[in-house]
């Protein structure tokens, strides 16, 4: 355990991926969205600040951040677009493609091959989408089977299969941050 020091403030909702024994950490929330970006060397505990992201990038909360090959993909949580960062050339391309539908708010996802699979947390949708990183195209998949509007879900890939589950219900009256009554939290796992 080692703090990142005064040059990188504490935050929630940051994006994080690993590549070649380095952690790439960007954005997040400290009461306001922050734009910074850094690379942390796991071998020598060195933190290097990288080019700050422009203020034109609408939301840098990083829950929907994935590495595919030599790129890091950021799916904007307000559904405006997909940005990608080249881990080899240290350059960003902003909003390389729009989200697949209006009000698409990515919640969680996983990667299989060169495709990123994303769930949405929209209140009236169980939408499940695939983003082909080679062709920069979207394909809608069958809706995921449980309650819409879930937040705080988890997803991951093991041996080429994607898994999704958990979450909290924001649709039911009485399901507040501290509520523990039935129906507020899910133990579904697919």
mmCIF file of C-alpha atoms in Angstrom:
data_model
loop_
_atom_site.group_PDB
_atom_site.id
_atom_site.type_symbol
_atom_site.label_atom_id
_atom_site.label_comp_id
_atom_site.label_asym_id
_atom_site.label_seq_id
_atom_site.Cartn_x
_atom_site.Cartn_y
_atom_site.Cartn_z
ATOM 1 C CA UNK A 1 0.000 0.000 0.000
ATOM 2 C CA UNK A 2 1.386 3.341 -1.030
ATOM 3 C CA UNK A 3 -0.375 6.699 -1.443
ATOM 4 C CA UNK A 4 0.025 8.335 -4.821
ATOM 5 C CA UNK A 5 1.336 11.513 -3.178
ATOM 6 C CA UNK A 6 0.328 15.146 -3.370
ATOM 7 C CA UNK A 7 0.663 15.276 -7.145
ATOM 8 C CA UNK A 8 -2.425 13.065 -7.608
ATOM 9 C CA UNK A 9 -5.457 13.822 -5.424
ATOM 10 C CA UNK A 10 -7.751 11.189 -3.925
ATOM 11 C CA UNK A 11 -10.964 10.571 -5.853
ATOM 12 C CA UNK A 12 -13.868 8.255 -6.540
ATOM 13 C CA UNK A 13 -15.116 6.926 -9.883
ATOM 14 C CA UNK A 14 -11.723 7.041 -11.611
ATOM 15 C CA UNK A 15 -10.840 5.016 -14.689
ATOM 16 C CA UNK A 16 -8.110 2.406 -14.272
ATOM 17 C CA UNK A 17 -6.500 -0.136 -16.576
ATOM 18 C CA UNK A 18 -3.240 -2.125 -16.535
ATOM 19 C CA UNK A 19 -0.777 -2.326 -19.429
ATOM 20 C CA UNK A 20 2.847 -3.547 -19.420
ATOM 21 C CA UNK A 21 3.235 -3.388 -15.631
ATOM 22 C CA UNK A 22 1.790 0.132 -15.440
ATOM 23 C CA UNK A 23 -1.543 1.355 -14.100
ATOM 24 C CA UNK A 24 -3.192 4.135 -16.100
ATOM 25 C CA UNK A 25 -5.470 6.220 -13.861
ATOM 26 C CA UNK A 26 -7.635 9.047 -15.158
ATOM 27 C CA UNK A 27 -10.500 11.326 -14.290
ATOM 28 C CA UNK A 28 -12.856 10.745 -11.430
ATOM 29 C CA UNK A 29 -14.824 12.796 -8.973
ATOM 30 C CA UNK A 30 -13.846 14.925 -5.950
ATOM 31 C CA UNK A 31 -17.064 16.926 -5.640
ATOM 32 C CA UNK A 32 -16.496 17.963 -9.267
ATOM 33 C CA UNK A 33 -15.286 16.010 -12.291
ATOM 34 C CA UNK A 34 -11.500 16.086 -12.630
ATOM 35 C CA UNK A 35 -9.506 15.846 -15.836
ATOM 36 C CA UNK A 36 -6.067 14.559 -14.831
ATOM 37 C CA UNK A 37 -4.332 11.462 -16.143
ATOM 38 C CA UNK A 38 -1.307 9.553 -14.812
ATOM 39 C CA UNK A 39 0.728 6.385 -15.279
ATOM 40 C CA UNK A 40 1.898 4.438 -12.214
ATOM 41 C CA UNK A 41 4.877 2.083 -12.606
ATOM 42 C CA UNK A 42 4.252 -1.031 -10.499
ATOM 43 C CA UNK A 43 7.966 -1.975 -10.504
ATOM 44 C CA UNK A 44 9.421 1.195 -9.016
ATOM 45 C CA UNK A 45 6.353 2.989 -7.575
ATOM 46 C CA UNK A 46 6.913 5.973 -9.868
ATOM 47 C CA UNK A 47 3.934 8.158 -10.816
ATOM 48 C CA UNK A 48 4.145 10.101 -14.089
ATOM 49 C CA UNK A 49 1.509 12.690 -14.944
ATOM 50 C CA UNK A 50 0.342 12.474 -18.539
ATOM 51 C CA UNK A 51 -1.450 14.985 -20.768
ATOM 52 C CA UNK A 52 -4.479 16.340 -18.932
ATOM 53 C CA UNK A 53 -7.730 15.532 -20.654
ATOM 54 C CA UNK A 54 -9.492 18.529 -22.248
ATOM 55 C CA UNK A 55 -12.462 20.147 -20.557
ATOM 56 C CA UNK A 56 -14.493 19.361 -23.697
ATOM 57 C CA UNK A 57 -14.596 15.712 -22.592
ATOM 58 C CA UNK A 58 -17.935 15.792 -20.806
ATOM 59 C CA UNK A 59 -17.531 13.277 -18.014
ATOM 60 C CA UNK A 60 -14.427 11.477 -16.917
ATOM 61 C CA UNK A 61 -15.909 9.164 -14.364
ATOM 62 C CA UNK A 62 -14.248 5.932 -15.309
ATOM 63 C CA UNK A 63 -16.534 3.069 -14.432
ATOM 64 C CA UNK A 64 -16.898 2.194 -18.093
ATOM 65 C CA UNK A 65 -13.220 1.954 -19.027
ATOM 66 C CA UNK A 66 -11.672 -1.036 -20.752
ATOM 67 C CA UNK A 67 -8.397 -2.053 -22.345
ATOM 68 C CA UNK A 68 -8.512 -3.797 -25.702
ATOM 69 C CA UNK A 69 -5.101 -4.527 -27.200
ATOM 70 C CA UNK A 70 -2.985 -1.375 -27.192
ATOM 71 C CA UNK A 71 -5.923 0.975 -26.524
ATOM 72 C CA UNK A 72 -7.870 2.153 -23.508
ATOM 73 C CA UNK A 73 -11.535 2.876 -24.258
ATOM 74 C CA UNK A 74 -13.609 5.313 -22.216
ATOM 75 C CA UNK A 75 -17.401 5.174 -22.554
ATOM 76 C CA UNK A 76 -18.806 8.479 -21.305
ATOM 77 C CA UNK A 77 -21.213 7.999 -18.396
ATOM 78 C CA UNK A 78 -23.568 10.630 -19.795
ATOM 79 C CA UNK A 79 -23.784 8.773 -23.077
ATOM 80 C CA UNK A 80 -22.161 11.285 -25.402
ATOM 81 C CA UNK A 81 -19.403 9.220 -26.972
ATOM 82 C CA UNK A 82 -16.460 6.844 -26.894
ATOM 83 C CA UNK A 83 -12.896 8.120 -26.550
ATOM 84 C CA UNK A 84 -9.764 6.022 -26.874
ATOM 85 C CA UNK A 85 -6.198 6.370 -25.732
ATOM 86 C CA UNK A 86 -3.266 4.760 -27.553
ATOM 87 C CA UNK A 87 -1.038 3.149 -24.952
ATOM 88 C CA UNK A 88 1.798 3.002 -27.502
ATOM 89 C CA UNK A 89 1.773 6.565 -28.856
ATOM 90 C CA UNK A 90 0.433 8.299 -25.700
ATOM 91 C CA UNK A 91 -2.348 10.083 -27.607
ATOM 92 C CA UNK A 92 -6.097 10.523 -27.148
ATOM 93 C CA UNK A 93 -8.836 10.475 -29.768
ATOM 94 C CA UNK A 94 -11.973 12.056 -28.351
ATOM 95 C CA UNK A 95 -15.505 10.956 -29.239
ATOM 96 C CA UNK A 96 -14.380 8.623 -32.032
ATOM 97 C CA UNK A 97 -17.944 7.328 -32.220
ATOM 98 C CA UNK A 98 -21.287 8.318 -30.679
ATOM 99 C CA UNK A 99 -23.188 6.130 -28.253
ATOM 100 C CA UNK A 100 -25.714 3.750 -29.855
ATOM 101 C CA UNK A 101 -28.878 5.457 -28.630
ATOM 102 C CA UNK A 102 -30.068 8.611 -26.943
ATOM 103 C CA UNK A 103 -29.613 8.562 -23.158
ATOM 104 C CA UNK A 104 -27.352 5.510 -23.206
ATOM 105 C CA UNK A 105 -25.672 5.464 -19.806
ATOM 106 C CA UNK A 106 -23.158 2.616 -19.545
ATOM 107 C CA UNK A 107 -23.151 0.831 -16.199
ATOM 108 C CA UNK A 108 -20.731 -2.091 -16.365
ATOM 109 C CA UNK A 109 -19.264 -4.395 -18.947
ATOM 110 C CA UNK A 110 -16.615 -6.854 -20.002
ATOM 111 C CA UNK A 111 -14.294 -7.555 -22.940
ATOM 112 C CA UNK A 112 -14.180 -10.686 -25.094
ATOM 113 C CA UNK A 113 -11.639 -10.545 -27.896
ATOM 114 C CA UNK A 114 -11.878 -7.110 -29.500
ATOM 115 C CA UNK A 115 -15.471 -6.466 -28.392
ATOM 116 C CA UNK A 116 -16.627 -4.540 -25.331
ATOM 117 C CA UNK A 117 -20.043 -5.606 -23.982
ATOM 118 C CA UNK A 118 -21.923 -2.961 -21.973
ATOM 119 C CA UNK A 119 -25.033 -2.888 -19.821
ATOM 120 C CA UNK A 120 -26.952 0.318 -19.259
ATOM 121 C CA UNK A 121 -28.366 1.826 -16.100
ATOM 122 C CA UNK A 122 -31.149 3.741 -17.809
ATOM 123 C CA UNK A 123 -34.315 3.614 -15.745
ATOM 124 C CA UNK A 124 -36.530 2.116 -18.447
ATOM 125 C CA UNK A 125 -34.100 -0.144 -20.236
ATOM 126 C CA UNK A 126 -32.340 -3.470 -19.867
ATOM 127 C CA UNK A 127 -30.291 -2.741 -22.981
ATOM 128 C CA UNK A 128 -27.163 -4.769 -23.632
ATOM 129 C CA UNK A 129 -24.789 -3.599 -26.357
ATOM 130 C CA UNK A 130 -21.614 -4.829 -28.052
ATOM 131 C CA UNK A 131 -18.984 -2.344 -29.255
ATOM 132 C CA UNK A 132 -16.621 -3.663 -31.938
ATOM 133 C CA UNK A 133 -13.322 -1.849 -31.346
ATOM 134 C CA UNK A 134 -11.904 -2.829 -34.752
ATOM 135 C CA UNK A 135 -14.754 -1.330 -36.801
ATOM 136 C CA UNK A 136 -16.007 1.206 -34.210
ATOM 137 C CA UNK A 137 -19.566 -0.094 -34.557
ATOM 138 C CA UNK A 138 -22.375 -0.936 -32.126
ATOM 139 C CA UNK A 139 -24.640 -4.009 -32.169
ATOM 140 C CA UNK A 140 -27.618 -4.333 -29.856
ATOM 141 C CA UNK A 141 -27.827 -7.712 -28.114
ATOM 142 C CA UNK A 142 -30.729 -9.345 -26.276
ATOM 143 C CA UNK A 143 -31.719 -7.326 -23.211
ATOM 144 C CA UNK A 144 -30.273 -8.531 -19.938
ATOM 145 C CA UNK A 145 -32.874 -10.457 -17.945
ATOM 146 C CA UNK A 146 -33.314 -8.658 -14.640
ATOM 147 C CA UNK A 147 -34.592 -5.304 -13.374
ATOM 148 C CA UNK A 148 -33.874 -2.133 -15.328
ATOM 149 C CA UNK A 149 -32.324 0.935 -13.769
ATOM 150 C CA UNK A 150 -29.794 -1.008 -11.708
ATOM 151 C CA UNK A 151 -26.606 0.706 -10.572
ATOM 152 C CA UNK A 152 -23.507 -0.577 -8.878
ATOM 153 C CA UNK A 153 -23.404 -3.777 -10.922
ATOM 154 C CA UNK A 154 -20.254 -5.753 -11.636
ATOM 155 C CA UNK A 155 -19.056 -7.525 -14.763
ATOM 156 C CA UNK A 156 -15.912 -9.385 -15.760
ATOM 157 C CA UNK A 157 -14.469 -11.957 -18.164
ATOM 158 C CA UNK A 158 -13.046 -15.381 -17.281
ATOM 159 C CA UNK A 159 -11.830 -17.842 -19.927
ATOM 160 C CA UNK A 160 -13.561 -16.013 -22.771
ATOM 161 C CA UNK A 161 -16.973 -15.785 -21.060
ATOM 162 C CA UNK A 162 -18.589 -12.617 -19.719
ATOM 163 C CA UNK A 163 -20.340 -12.456 -16.338
ATOM 164 C CA UNK A 164 -22.692 -9.804 -14.941
ATOM 165 C CA UNK A 165 -24.569 -9.352 -11.681
ATOM 166 C CA UNK A 166 -25.294 -7.561 -8.439
ATOM 167 C CA UNK A 167 -26.463 -3.984 -8.245
ATOM 168 C CA UNK A 168 -28.915 -1.760 -6.489
ATOM 169 C CA UNK A 169 -32.513 -0.903 -7.402
ATOM 170 C CA UNK A 170 -33.141 2.801 -7.911
ATOM 171 C CA UNK A 171 -36.700 2.294 -9.141
ATOM 172 C CA UNK A 172 -38.462 1.099 -5.980
ATOM 173 C CA UNK A 173 -39.725 3.632 -3.450
ATOM 174 C CA UNK A 174 -37.786 3.381 -0.211
ATOM 175 C CA UNK A 175 -34.571 2.111 -1.793
ATOM 176 C CA UNK A 176 -32.241 4.761 -0.459
ATOM 177 C CA UNK A 177 -28.494 4.615 0.063
ATOM 178 C CA UNK A 178 -28.947 3.003 3.473
ATOM 179 C CA UNK A 179 -31.974 0.802 2.725
ATOM 180 C CA UNK A 180 -31.577 -2.904 3.424
ATOM 181 C CA UNK A 181 -35.146 -4.029 2.711
ATOM 182 C CA UNK A 182 -35.912 -6.780 0.182
ATOM 183 C CA UNK A 183 -35.825 -5.679 -3.447
ATOM 184 C CA UNK A 184 -33.261 -2.900 -2.998
ATOM 185 C CA UNK A 185 -30.141 -4.984 -3.682
ATOM 186 C CA UNK A 186 -29.742 -7.820 -6.158
ATOM 187 C CA UNK A 187 -27.799 -11.052 -5.851
ATOM 188 C CA UNK A 188 -28.479 -12.117 -9.460
ATOM 189 C CA UNK A 189 -25.483 -13.407 -11.378
ATOM 190 C CA UNK A 190 -25.469 -14.301 -15.083
#
